[in-house]
CSV table of C-alpha atoms in Angstrom, one decimal:
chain,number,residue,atom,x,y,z
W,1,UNK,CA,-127.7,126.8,140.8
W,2,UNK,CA,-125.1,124.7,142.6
W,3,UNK,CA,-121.8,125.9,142.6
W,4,UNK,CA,-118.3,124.6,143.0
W,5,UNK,CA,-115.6,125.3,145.5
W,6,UNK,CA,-112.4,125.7,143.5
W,7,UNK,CA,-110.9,124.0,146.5
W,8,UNK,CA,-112.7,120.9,146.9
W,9,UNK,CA,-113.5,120.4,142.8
W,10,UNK,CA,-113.3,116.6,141.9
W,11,UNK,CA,-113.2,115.3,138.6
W,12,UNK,CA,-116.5,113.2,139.4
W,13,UNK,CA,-118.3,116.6,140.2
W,14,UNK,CA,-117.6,117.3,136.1
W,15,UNK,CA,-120.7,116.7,133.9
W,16,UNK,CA,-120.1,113.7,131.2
W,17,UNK,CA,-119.8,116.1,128.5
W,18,UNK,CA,-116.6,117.8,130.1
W,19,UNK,CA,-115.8,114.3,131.1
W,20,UNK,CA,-115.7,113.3,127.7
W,21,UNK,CA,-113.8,116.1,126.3
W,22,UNK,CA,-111.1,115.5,128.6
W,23,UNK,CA,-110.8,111.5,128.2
W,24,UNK,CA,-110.9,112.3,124.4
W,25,UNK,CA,-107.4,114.0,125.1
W,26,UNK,CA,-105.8,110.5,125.8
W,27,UNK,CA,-104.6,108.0,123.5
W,28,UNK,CA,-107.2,104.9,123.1
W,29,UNK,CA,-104.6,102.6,125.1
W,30,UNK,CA,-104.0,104.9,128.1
W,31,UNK,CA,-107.7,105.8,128.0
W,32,UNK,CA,-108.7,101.6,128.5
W,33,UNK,CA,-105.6,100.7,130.9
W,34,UNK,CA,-106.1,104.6,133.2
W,35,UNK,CA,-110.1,104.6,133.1
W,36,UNK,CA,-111.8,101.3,132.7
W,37,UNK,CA,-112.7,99.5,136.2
W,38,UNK,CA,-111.8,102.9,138.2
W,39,UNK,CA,-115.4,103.3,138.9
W,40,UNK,CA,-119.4,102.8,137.0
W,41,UNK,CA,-119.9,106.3,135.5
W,42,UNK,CA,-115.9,106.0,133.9
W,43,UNK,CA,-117.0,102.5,132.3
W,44,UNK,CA,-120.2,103.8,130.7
W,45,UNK,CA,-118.5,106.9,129.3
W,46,UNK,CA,-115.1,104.7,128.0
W,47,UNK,CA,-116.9,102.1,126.5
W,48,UNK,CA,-120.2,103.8,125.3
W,49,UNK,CA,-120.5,102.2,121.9
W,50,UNK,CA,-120.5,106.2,120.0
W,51,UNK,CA,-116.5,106.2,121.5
W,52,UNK,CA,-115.4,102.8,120.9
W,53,UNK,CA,-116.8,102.1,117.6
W,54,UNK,CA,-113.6,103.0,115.9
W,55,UNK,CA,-110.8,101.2,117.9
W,56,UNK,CA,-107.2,102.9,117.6
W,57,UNK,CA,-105.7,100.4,119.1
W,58,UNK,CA,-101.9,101.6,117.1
W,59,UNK,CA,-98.8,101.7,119.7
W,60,UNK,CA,-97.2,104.6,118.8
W,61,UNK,CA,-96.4,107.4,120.2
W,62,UNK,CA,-97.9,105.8,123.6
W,63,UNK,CA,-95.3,102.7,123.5
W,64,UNK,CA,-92.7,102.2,121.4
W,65,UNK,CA,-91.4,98.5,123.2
W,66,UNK,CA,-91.4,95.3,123.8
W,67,UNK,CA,-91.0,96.4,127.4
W,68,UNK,CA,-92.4,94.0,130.4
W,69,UNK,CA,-94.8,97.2,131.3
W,70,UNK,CA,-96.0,98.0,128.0
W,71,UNK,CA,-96.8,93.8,127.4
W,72,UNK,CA,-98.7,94.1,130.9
W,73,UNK,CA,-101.0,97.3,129.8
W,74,UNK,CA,-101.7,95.3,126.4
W,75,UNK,CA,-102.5,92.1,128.2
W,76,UNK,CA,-104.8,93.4,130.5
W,77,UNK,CA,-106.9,95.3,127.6
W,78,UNK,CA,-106.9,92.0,125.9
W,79,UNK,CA,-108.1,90.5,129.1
W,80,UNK,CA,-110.3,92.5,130.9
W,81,UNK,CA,-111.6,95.1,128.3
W,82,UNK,CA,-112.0,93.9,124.7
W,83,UNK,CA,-113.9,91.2,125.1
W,84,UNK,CA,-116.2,93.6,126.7
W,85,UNK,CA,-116.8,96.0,123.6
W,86,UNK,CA,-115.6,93.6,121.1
W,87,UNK,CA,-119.2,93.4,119.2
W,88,UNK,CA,-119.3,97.0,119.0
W,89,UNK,CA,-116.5,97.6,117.0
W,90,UNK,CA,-117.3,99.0,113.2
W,91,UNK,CA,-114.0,100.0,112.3
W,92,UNK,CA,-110.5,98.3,113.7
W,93,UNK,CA,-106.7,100.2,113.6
W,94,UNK,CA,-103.6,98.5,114.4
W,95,UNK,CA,-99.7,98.3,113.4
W,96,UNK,CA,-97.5,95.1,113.3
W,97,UNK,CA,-96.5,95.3,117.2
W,98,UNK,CA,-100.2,95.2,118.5
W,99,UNK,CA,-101.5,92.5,115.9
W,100,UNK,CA,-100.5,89.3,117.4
W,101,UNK,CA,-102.0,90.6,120.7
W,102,UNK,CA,-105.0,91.9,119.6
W,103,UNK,CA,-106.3,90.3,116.4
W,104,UNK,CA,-105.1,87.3,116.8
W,105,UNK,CA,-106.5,86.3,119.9
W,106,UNK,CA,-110.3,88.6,119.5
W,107,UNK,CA,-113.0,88.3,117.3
W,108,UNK,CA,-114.6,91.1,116.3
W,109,UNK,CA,-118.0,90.3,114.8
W,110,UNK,CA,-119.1,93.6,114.0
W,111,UNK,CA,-115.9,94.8,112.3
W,112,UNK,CA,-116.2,95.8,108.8
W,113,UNK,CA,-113.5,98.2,108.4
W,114,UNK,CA,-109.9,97.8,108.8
W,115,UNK,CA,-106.8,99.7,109.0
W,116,UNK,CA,-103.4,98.0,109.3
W,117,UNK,CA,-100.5,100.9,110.2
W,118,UNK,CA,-96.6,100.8,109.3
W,119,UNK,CA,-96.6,96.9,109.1
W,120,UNK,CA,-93.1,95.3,106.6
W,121,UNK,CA,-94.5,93.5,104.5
W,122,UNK,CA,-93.3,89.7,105.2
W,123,UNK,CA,-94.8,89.8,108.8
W,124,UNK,CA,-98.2,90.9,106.6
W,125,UNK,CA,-97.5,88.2,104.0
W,126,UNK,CA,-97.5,85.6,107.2
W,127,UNK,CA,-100.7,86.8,108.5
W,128,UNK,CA,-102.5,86.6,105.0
W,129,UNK,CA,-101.1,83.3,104.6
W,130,UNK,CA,-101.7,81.6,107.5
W,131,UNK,CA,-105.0,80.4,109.7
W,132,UNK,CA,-105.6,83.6,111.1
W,133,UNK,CA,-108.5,86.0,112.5
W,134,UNK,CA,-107.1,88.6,109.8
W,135,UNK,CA,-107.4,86.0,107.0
W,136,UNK,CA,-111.2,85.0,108.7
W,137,UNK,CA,-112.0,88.9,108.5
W,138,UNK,CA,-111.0,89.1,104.9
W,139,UNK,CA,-113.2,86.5,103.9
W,140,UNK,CA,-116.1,87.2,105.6
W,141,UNK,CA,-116.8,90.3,107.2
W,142,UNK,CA,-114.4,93.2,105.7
W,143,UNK,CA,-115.8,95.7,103.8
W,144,UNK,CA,-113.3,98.6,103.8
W,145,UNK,CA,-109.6,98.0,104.0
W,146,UNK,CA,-106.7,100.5,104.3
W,147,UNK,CA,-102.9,99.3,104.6
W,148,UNK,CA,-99.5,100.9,104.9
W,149,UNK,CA,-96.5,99.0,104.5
W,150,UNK,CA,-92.8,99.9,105.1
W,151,UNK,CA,-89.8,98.0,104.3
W,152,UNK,CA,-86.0,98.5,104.1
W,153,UNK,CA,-84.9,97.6,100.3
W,154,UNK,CA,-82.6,95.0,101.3
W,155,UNK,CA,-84.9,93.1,103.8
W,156,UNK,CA,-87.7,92.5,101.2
W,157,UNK,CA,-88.2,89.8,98.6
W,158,UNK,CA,-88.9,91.7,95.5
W,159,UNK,CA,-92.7,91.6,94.5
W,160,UNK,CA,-94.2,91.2,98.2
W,161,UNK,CA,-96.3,94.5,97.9
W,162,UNK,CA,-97.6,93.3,95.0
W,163,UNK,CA,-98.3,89.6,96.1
W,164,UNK,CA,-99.8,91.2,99.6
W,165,UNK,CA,-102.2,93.3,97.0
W,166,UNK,CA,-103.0,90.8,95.4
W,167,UNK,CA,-103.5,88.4,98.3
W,168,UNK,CA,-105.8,90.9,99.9
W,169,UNK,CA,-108.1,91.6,97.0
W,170,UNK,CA,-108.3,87.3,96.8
W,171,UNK,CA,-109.5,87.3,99.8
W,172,UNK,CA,-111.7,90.0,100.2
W,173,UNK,CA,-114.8,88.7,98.8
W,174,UNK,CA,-116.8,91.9,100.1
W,175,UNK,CA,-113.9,94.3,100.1
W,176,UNK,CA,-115.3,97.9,98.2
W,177,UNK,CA,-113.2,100.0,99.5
W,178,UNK,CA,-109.2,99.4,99.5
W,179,UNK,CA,-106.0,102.1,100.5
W,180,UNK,CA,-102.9,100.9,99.6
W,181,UNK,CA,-99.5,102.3,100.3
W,182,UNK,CA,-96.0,101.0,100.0
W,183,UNK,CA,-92.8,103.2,101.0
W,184,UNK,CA,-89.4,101.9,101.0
W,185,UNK,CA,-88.0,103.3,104.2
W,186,UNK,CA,-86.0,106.5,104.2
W,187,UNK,CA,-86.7,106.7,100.0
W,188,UNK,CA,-90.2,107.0,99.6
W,189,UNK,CA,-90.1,104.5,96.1
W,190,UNK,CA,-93.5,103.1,95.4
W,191,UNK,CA,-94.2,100.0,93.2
W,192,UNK,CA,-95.0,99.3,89.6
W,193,UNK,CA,-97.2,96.8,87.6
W,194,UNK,CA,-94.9,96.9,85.1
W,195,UNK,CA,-95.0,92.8,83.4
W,196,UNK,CA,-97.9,92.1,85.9
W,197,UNK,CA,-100.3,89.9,84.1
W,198,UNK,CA,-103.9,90.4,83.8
W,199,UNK,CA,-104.5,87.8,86.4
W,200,UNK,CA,-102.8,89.1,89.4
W,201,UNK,CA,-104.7,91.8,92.0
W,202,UNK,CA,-108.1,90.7,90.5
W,203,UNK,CA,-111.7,91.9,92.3
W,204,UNK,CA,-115.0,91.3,91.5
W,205,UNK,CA,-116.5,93.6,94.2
W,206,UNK,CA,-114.2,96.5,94.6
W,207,UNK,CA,-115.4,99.6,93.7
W,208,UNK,CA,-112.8,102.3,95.1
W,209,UNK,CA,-109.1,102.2,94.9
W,210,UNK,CA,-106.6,104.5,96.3
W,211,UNK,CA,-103.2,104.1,95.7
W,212,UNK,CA,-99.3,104.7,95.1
W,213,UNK,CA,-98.0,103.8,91.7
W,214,UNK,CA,-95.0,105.1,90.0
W,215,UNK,CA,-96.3,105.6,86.4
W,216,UNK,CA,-99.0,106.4,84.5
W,217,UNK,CA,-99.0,103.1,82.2
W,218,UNK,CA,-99.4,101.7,85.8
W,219,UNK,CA,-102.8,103.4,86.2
W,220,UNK,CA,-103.6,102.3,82.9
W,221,UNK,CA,-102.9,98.5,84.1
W,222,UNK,CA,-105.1,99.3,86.8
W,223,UNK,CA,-108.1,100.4,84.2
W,224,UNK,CA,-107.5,97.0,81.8
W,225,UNK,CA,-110.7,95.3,83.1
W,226,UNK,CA,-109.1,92.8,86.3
W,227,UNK,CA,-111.0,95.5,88.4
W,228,UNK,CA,-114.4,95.0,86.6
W,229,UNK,CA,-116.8,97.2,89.2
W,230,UNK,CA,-114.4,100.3,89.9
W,231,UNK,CA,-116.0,103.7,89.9
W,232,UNK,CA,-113.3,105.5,91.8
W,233,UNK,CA,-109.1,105.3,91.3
W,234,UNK,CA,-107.6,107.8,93.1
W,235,UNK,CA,-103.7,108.1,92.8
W,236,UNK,CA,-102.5,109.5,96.0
């Protein structure tokens, strides 16, 4: 059995498992922009399709800026990486900061799950609205969808959480499977159907609902048939 001088050890003399272990350690970004194109054997282990089939692609805690670095490291995983691994992708997660740079710009034809992180809710409102890969994925492709909004009170339009809902479950002609948070920042408030007609946040295909609501009646409003195939409501 070979062994290994504690002196001379290199991280290539590591088996893949131990390899793997360790790279697992890193955030998704700083695993791409630190490990990708450093050599063959770090390329097959990063981008094996078992590691990469659930993209994390979320800013925080790695950056937190607009800085000219931090822009450099997304543009070169936009560049160089994604649009190797792009196809392999089941299951998507971004915030507001990364969106325009990632998902706007890549299509991901294997994606069928979705997670959109800490996003206010009129930059989502513009990206549902507008001719967008977000709006292409809703239509076609998304099965599973799970989205967490924050807002400060006063730089909201009352109703946008419930117009994004509703927007969403429009859209999402094969959508099954939907999370949906809203927090007002700092107070934690959710929203209420309260006066929401029958004809608002409407699916034909969604089977499980998790969500935050204020009430009960609002469950209730939930239950009154504009959801015709749910099995499962959970009230988180």
């Amino acid at each position: 059995m070979k062994t290994l001088n504690s002196k001379n050890i290199n991280i290539l003399d590591l088996p893949d498992e131990i390899l793997l272990i360790i790279f697992h350690k890193l955030h998704m970004i700083e695993m791409f922009y630190s490990l990708v194109n450093v050599n063959q054997r770090f390329d097959r282990l990063v981008l094996d399709p078992f590691c990469i089939h659930h993209l994390d692609l979320t800013i925080e805690p790695f950056l937190n800026d607009n800085s000219p670095a931090n822009n450099a490291i997304f543009n070169r995983i936009r560049r160089e990486i994604l649009p190797r691994i792009n196809h392999k992708v089941n299951k998507l997660t971004i915030e507001s900061l990364s969106m325009a740079c990632i998902l706007d710009t890549i299509d991901f034809t294997a994606l069928t799950s979705l997670r959109l992180d800490n996003f206010q809710s009129e930059i989502l409102f513009q990206h549902l609205t507008g001719d967008t890969i977000l709006f292409r994925l809703l239509t076609n492709q998304i099965t599973q969808i799970q989205v967490n909004t924050v807002d400060n009170i006063r730089e909201i339009s009352e109703g946008n959480e419930l117009n994004i809902l509703s927007l969403i479950l429009s859209i999402g002609k094969y959508l099954t499977d939907v999370t949906f948070t809203h927090w007002w920042h700092n107070q934690g408030i959710t929203f209420s159907f309260f006066n929401v007609t029958s004809t608002t946040c409407v699916s034909s295909s969604l089977t499980k609902l998790i969500i935050l609501v204020q009430t009960f009646d609002d469950c209730l409003y939930l239950l009154d048939g504009r959801l015709k195939y749910l099995s499962i409501l959970i009230i988180s």
